[in-house]
GROMACS .gro file of C-alpha atoms in nm:
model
  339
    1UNK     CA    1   2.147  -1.410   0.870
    2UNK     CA    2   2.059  -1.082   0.652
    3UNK     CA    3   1.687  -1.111   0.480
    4UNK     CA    4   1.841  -1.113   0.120
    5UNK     CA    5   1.598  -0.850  -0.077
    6UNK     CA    6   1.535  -0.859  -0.428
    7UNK     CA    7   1.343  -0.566  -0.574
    8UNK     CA    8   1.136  -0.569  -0.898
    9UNK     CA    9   1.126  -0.262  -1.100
   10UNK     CA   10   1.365   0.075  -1.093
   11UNK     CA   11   1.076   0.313  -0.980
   12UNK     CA   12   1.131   0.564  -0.747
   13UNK     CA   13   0.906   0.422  -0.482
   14UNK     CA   14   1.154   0.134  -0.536
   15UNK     CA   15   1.450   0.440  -0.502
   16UNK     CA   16   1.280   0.529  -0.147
   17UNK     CA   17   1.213   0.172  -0.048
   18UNK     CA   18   1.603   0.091  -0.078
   19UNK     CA   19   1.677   0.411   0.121
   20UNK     CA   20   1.459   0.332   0.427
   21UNK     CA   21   1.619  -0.014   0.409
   22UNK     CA   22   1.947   0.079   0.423
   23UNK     CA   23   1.851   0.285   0.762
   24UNK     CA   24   1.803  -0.099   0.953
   25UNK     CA   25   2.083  -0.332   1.014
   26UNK     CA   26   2.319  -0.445   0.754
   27UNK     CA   27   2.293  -0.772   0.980
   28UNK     CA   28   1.913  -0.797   0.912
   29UNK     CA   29   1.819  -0.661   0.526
   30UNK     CA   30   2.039  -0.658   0.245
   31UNK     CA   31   1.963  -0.599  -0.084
   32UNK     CA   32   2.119  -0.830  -0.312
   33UNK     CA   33   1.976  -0.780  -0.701
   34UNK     CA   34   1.731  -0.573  -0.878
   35UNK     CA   35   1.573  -0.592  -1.216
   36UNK     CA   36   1.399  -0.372  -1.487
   37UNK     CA   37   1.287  -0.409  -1.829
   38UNK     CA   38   1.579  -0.173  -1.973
   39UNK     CA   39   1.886  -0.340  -1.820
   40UNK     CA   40   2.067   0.002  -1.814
   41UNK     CA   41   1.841   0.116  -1.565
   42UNK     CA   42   1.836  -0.140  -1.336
   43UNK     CA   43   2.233  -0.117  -1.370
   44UNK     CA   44   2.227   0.257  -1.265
   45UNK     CA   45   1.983   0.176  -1.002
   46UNK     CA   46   2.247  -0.107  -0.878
   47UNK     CA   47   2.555   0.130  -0.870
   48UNK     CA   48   2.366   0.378  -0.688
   49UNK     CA   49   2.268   0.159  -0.426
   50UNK     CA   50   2.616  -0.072  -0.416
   51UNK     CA   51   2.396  -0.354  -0.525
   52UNK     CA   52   2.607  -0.633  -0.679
   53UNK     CA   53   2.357  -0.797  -0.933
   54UNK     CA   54   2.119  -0.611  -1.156
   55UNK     CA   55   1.887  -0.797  -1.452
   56UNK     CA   56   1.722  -0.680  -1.730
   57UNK     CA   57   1.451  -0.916  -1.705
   58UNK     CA   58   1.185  -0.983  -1.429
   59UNK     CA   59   1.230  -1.359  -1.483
   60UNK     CA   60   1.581  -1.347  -1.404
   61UNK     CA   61   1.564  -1.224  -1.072
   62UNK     CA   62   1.270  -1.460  -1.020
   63UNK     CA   63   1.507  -1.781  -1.028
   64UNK     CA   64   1.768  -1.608  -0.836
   65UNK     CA   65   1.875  -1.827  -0.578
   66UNK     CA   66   2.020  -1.579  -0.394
   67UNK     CA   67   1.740  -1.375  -0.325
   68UNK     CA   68   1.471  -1.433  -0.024
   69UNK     CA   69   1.198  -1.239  -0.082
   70UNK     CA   70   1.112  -0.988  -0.395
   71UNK     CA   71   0.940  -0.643  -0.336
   72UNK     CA   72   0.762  -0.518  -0.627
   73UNK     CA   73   0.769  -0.138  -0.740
   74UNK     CA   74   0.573  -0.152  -1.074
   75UNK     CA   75   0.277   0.067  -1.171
   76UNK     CA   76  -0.023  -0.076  -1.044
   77UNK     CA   77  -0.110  -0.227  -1.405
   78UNK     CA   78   0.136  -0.462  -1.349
   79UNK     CA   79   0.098  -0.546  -1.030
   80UNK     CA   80  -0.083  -0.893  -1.068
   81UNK     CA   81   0.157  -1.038  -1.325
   82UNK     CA   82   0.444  -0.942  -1.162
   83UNK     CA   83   0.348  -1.075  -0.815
   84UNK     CA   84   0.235  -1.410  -0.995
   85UNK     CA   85   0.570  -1.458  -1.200
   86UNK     CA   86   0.781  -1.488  -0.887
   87UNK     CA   87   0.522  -1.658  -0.667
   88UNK     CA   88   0.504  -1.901  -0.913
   89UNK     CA   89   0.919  -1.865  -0.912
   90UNK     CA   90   0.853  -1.959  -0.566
   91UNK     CA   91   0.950  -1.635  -0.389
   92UNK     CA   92   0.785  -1.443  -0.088
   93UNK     CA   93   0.615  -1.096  -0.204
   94UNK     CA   94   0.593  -0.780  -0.088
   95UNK     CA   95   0.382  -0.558  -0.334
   96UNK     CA   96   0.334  -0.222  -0.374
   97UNK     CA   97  -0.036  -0.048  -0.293
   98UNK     CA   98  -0.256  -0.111  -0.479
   99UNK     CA   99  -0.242  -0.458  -0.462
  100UNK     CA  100  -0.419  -0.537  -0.790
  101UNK     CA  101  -0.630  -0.393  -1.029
  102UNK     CA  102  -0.966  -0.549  -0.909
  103UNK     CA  103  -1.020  -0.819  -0.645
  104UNK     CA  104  -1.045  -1.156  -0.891
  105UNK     CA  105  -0.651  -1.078  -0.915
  106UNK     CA  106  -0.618  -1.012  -0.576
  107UNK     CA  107  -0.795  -1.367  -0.495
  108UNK     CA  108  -0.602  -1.539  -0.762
  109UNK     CA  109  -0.276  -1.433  -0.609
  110UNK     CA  110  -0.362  -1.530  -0.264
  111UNK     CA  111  -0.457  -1.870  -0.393
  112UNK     CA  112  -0.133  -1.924  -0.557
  113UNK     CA  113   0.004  -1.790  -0.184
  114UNK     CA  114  -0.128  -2.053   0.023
  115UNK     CA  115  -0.119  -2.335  -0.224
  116UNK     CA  116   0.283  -2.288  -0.276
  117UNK     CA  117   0.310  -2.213   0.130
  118UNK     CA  118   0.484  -1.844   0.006
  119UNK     CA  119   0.430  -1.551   0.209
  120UNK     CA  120   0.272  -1.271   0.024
  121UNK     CA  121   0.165  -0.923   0.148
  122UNK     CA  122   0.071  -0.518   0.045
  123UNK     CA  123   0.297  -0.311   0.117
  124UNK     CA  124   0.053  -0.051   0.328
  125UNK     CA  125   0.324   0.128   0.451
  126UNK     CA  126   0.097   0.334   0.708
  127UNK     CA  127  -0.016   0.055   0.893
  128UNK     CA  128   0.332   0.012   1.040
  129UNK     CA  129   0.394   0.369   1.132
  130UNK     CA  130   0.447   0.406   1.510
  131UNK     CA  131   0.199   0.687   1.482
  132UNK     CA  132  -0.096   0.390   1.347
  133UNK     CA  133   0.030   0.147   1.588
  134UNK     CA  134  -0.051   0.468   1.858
  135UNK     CA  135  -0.382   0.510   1.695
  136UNK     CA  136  -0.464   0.124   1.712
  137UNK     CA  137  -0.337   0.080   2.073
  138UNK     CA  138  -0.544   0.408   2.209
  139UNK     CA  139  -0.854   0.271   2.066
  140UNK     CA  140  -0.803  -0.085   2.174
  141UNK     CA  141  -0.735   0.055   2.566
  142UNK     CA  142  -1.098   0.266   2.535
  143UNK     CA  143  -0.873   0.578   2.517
  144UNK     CA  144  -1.194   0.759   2.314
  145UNK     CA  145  -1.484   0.494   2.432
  146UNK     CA  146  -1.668   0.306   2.141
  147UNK     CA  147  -1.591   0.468   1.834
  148UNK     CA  148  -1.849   0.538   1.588
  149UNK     CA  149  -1.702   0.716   1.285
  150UNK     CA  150  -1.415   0.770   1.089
  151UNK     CA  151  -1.333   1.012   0.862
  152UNK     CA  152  -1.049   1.082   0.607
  153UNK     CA  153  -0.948   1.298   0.343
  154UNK     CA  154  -0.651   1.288   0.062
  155UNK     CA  155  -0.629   1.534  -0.195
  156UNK     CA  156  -0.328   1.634  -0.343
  157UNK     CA  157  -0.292   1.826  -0.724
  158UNK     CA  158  -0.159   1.540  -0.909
  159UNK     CA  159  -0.435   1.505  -1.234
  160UNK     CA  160  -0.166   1.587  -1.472
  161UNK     CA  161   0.030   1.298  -1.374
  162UNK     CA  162   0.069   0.994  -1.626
  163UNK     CA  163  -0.009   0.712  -1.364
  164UNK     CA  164  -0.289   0.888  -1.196
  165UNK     CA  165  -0.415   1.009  -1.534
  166UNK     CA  166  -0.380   0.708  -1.773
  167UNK     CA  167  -0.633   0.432  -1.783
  168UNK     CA  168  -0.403   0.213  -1.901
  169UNK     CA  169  -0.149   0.193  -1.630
  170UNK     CA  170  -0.436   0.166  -1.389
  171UNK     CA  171  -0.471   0.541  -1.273
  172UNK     CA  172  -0.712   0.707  -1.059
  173UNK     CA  173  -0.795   0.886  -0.726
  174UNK     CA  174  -0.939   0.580  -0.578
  175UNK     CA  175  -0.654   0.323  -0.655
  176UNK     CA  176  -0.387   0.550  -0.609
  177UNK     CA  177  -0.503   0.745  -0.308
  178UNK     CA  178  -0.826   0.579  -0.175
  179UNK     CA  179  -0.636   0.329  -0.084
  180UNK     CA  180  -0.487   0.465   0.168
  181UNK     CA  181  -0.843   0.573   0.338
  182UNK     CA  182  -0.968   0.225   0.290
  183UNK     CA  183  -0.702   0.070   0.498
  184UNK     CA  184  -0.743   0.332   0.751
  185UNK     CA  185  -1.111   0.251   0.787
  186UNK     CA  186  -1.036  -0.154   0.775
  187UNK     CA  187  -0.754  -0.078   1.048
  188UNK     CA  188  -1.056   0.035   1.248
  189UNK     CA  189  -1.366  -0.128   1.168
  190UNK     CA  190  -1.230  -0.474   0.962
  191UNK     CA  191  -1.162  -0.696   0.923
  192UNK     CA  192  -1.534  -0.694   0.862
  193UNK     CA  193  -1.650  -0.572   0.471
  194UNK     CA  194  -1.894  -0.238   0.544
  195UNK     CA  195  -2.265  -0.328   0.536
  196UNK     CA  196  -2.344  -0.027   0.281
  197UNK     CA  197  -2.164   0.189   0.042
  198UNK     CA  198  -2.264   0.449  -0.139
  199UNK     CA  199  -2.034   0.728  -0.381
  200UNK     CA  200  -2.047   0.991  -0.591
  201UNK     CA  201  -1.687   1.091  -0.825
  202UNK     CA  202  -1.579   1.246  -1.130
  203UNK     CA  203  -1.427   1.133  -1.422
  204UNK     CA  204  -1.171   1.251  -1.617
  205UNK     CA  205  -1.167   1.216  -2.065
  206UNK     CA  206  -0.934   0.936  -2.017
  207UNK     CA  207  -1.152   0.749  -1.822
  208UNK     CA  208  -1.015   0.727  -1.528
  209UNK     CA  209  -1.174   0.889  -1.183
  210UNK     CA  210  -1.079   1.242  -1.054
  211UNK     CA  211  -1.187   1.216  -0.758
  212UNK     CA  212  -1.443   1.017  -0.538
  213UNK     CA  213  -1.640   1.055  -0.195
  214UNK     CA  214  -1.793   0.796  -0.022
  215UNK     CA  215  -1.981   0.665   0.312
  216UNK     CA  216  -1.954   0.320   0.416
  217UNK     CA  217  -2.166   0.206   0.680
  218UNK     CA  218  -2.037  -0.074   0.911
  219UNK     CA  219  -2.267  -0.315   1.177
  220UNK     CA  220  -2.313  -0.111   1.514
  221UNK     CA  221  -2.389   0.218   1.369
  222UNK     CA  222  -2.101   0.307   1.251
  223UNK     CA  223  -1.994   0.506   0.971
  224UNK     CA  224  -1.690   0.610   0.749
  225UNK     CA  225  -1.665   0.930   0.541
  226UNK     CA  226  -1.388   0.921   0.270
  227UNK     CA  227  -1.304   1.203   0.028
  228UNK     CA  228  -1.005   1.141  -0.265
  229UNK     CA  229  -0.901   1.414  -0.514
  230UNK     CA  230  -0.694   1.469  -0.792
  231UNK     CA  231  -0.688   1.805  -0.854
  232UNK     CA  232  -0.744   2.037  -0.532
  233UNK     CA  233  -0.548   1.967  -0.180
  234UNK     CA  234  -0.750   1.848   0.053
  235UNK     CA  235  -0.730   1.854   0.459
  236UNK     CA  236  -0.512   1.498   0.427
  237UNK     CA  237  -0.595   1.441   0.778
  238UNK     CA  238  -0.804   1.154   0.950
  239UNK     CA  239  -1.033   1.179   1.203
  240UNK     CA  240  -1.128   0.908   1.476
  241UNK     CA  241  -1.461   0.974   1.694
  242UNK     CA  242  -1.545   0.770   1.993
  243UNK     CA  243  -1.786   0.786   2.236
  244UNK     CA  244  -1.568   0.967   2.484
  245UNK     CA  245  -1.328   1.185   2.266
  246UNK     CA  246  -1.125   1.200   1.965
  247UNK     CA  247  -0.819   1.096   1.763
  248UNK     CA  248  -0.689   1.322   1.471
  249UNK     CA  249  -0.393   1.149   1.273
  250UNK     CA  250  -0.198   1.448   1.092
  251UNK     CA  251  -0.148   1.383   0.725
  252UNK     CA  252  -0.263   1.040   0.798
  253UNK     CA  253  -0.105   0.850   0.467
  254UNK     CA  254   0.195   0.910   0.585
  255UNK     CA  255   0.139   0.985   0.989
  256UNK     CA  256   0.477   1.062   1.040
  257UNK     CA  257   0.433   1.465   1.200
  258UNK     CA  258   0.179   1.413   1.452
  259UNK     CA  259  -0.124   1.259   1.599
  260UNK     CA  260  -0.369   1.403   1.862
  261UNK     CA  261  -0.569   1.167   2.111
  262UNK     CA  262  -0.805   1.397   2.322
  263UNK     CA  263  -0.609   1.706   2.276
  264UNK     CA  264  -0.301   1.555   2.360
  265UNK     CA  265  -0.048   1.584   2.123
  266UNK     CA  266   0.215   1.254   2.036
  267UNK     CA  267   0.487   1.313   1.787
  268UNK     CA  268   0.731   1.066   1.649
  269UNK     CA  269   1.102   1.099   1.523
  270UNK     CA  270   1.245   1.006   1.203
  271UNK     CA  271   1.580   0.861   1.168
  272UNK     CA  272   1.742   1.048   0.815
  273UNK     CA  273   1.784   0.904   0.515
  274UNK     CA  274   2.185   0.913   0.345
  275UNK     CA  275   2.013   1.106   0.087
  276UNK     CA  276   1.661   1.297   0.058
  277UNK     CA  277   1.379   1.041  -0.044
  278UNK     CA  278   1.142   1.106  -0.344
  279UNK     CA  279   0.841   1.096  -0.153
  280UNK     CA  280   0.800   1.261   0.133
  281UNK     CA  281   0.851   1.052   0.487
  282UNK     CA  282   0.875   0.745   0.308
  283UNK     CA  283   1.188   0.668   0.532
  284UNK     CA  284   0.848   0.519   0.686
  285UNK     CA  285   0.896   0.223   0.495
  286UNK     CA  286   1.155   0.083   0.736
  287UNK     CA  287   0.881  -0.029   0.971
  288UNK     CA  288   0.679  -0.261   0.710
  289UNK     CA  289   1.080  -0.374   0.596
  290UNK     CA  290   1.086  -0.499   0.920
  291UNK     CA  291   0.779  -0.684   0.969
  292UNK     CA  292   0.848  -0.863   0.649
  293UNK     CA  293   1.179  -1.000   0.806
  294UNK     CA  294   1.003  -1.121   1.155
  295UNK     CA  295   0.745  -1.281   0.916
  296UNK     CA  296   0.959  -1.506   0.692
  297UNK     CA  297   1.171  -1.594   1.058
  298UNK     CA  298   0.827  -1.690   1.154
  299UNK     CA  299   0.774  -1.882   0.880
  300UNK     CA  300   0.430  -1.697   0.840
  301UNK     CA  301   0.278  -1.640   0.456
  302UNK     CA  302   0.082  -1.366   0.561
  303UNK     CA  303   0.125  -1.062   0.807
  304UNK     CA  304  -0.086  -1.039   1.095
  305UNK     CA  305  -0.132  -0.641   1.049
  306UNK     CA  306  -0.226  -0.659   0.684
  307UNK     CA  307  -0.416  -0.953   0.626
  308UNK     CA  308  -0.463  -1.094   0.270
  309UNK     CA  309  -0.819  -1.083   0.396
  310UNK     CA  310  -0.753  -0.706   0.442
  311UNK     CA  311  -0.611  -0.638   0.166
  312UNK     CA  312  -0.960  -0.853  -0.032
  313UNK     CA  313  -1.194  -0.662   0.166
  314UNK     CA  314  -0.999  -0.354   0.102
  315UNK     CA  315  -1.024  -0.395  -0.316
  316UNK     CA  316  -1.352  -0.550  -0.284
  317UNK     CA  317  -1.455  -0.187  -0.149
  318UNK     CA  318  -1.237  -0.028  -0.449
  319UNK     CA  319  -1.438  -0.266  -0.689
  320UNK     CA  320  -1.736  -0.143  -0.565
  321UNK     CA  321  -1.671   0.236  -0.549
  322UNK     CA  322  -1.521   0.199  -0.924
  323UNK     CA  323  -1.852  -0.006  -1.007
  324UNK     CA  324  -2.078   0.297  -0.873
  325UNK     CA  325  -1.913   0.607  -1.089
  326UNK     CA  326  -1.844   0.400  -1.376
  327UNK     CA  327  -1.464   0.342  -1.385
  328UNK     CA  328  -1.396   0.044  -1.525
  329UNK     CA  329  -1.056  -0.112  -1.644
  330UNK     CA  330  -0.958  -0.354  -1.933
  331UNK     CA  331  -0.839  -0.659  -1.657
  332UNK     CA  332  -1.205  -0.602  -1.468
  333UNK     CA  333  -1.451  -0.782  -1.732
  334UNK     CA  334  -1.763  -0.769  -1.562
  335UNK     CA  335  -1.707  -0.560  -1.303
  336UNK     CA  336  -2.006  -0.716  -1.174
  337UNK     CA  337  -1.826  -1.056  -1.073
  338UNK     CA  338  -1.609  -0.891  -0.844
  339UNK     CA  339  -1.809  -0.707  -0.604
   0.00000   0.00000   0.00000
């Protein structure tokens, strides 16, 4: 039978996610309602997408029989409620990146996870790509020997931007696109936490950080460099040093254009969306659609790519780099408690 798909919130991440679905089987992912907080939208979204029920609140989809598991599209602010009201509606959850504000959510939600048996993961997208799982089986096979340091970069011009600009929503370089260079570096080195971290960033008038770079040192000697920016593109590649060669993942957030392992170069097709996506190569999100669906056959609560214990080693890290330049949110408290 089809994974029945609920999805939470009329975003356009939530616009793309439906699109890569609808590139897998009708026989294995079907999306059956969606909600938002201004039922006309979530009724537009529904007759774009031929999707037969549409609410115009969050709880309603949350006691929808019908549905199997809920993926959640909200601004990162609202991650944490969101993901609590329909665990505790007793549905399985895939949420958007970040997974929380800070990592006392984080641990709250995975607590709720495992006591109600409900699976419950963060929707990394780029862990799934054929061009990570590559990456990950190179290095496992000794393709580039012991490897000692990672580094990435993603910068993109995006400051004037109301979620990467505005505290409130929980904006910032590191939550919105250090992220993605955290889980890179867990993919690598984790699930271990680094041994050391040290950062320098900028803030912007609003409070929230322009941009951040960081070194993380992990047991072994080895080291991560990561660089985030808000306002300048950066080189938004990754780089992968071993003992005996290299690894360079092209525009690694996304790794869909190319990756090269010791000057050889792998590149993966795309299938095409029925319409162009809002983000670019987030047809991508098919693969983590997927593993979602083998999960819940599995009867698993938590994917063995993305860990919840990657995902709380991952915003521990966040905690701490927010912690060091002085970016602190309304939901953290005392930052202090959570690093």
């Amino acid at each position: 039978m089809a994974t029945k798909w609920g999805i939470l919130s009329a975003s356009k991440i939530s616009h793309d996610f439906v699109l890569a679905l609808e590139t897998l089987s009708a026989e294995d992912h079907k999306v059956v309602a969606v909600a938002a907080k201004d039922k006309s939208r979530a009724e537009n979204f529904a007759n774009d997408f031929g999707i037969s029920t549409y609410y115009g609140s969050y709880e309603e989809l949350g006691n929808d029989a019908n549905v199997d598991v809920v993926y959640i599209g909200a601004l990162n602010h609202q991650h944490y409620e969101l993901t609590k009201l329909m665990l505790e509606s007793g549905k399985p959850v895939l949420c958007e990146k970040p997974f929380c504000i800070n990592a006392k959510q984080l641990n709250e939600l995975i607590k709720i996870s495992k006591e109600k048996r409900l699976f419950l993961m963060e929707a990394m997208w780029s862990r799934f790509t054929p061009a990570y799982q590559k990456v990950l089986e190179e290095i496992q096979n000794g393709a580039i020997g012991a490897v000692l340091k990672v580094q990435a970069n993603f910068g993109v011009p995006i400051s004037n931007i109301e979620r990467i600009w505005k505290k409130e929503v929980g904006g910032g370089s590191i939550l919105d696109l250090g992220v993605y260079t955290l889980h890179l570096v867990d993919a690598i080195f984790g699930p271990g936490k680094p041994e050391f971290v040290v950062s320098k960033g900028v803030m912007n008038s609003h409070g929230t950080d322009e941009n951040v770079s960081a070194i993380l040192t992990y047991s072994e000697g080895r080291i991560a460099v990561v660089s985030t920016h808000t306002k300048v593109k950066l080189n938004c590649s990754a780089f992968i040093y071993g003992t005996n060669g290299m690894i360079t993942i092209h525009e690694f957030f996304h790794a869909s254009k190319k990756v090269t392992i010791n000057s050889t170069d792998y590149e993966f097709a795309q299938p095409n969306t029925r319409k162009p996506t809002l983000f670019p190569n987030s047809v991508q999100l098919r693969y983590e659609i997927e593993h979602v669906r083998q999960c819940l056959k599995k009867g698993l609560i938590e994917s063995p790519i993305v860990t919840l214990e990657n995902s709380y080693n991952v915003q521990q890290t966040m905690d701490l780099l927010r912690k060091q330049i002085g970016q602190q949110f309304e939901e953290d408290d005392d930052l202090s408690t959570n690093v």
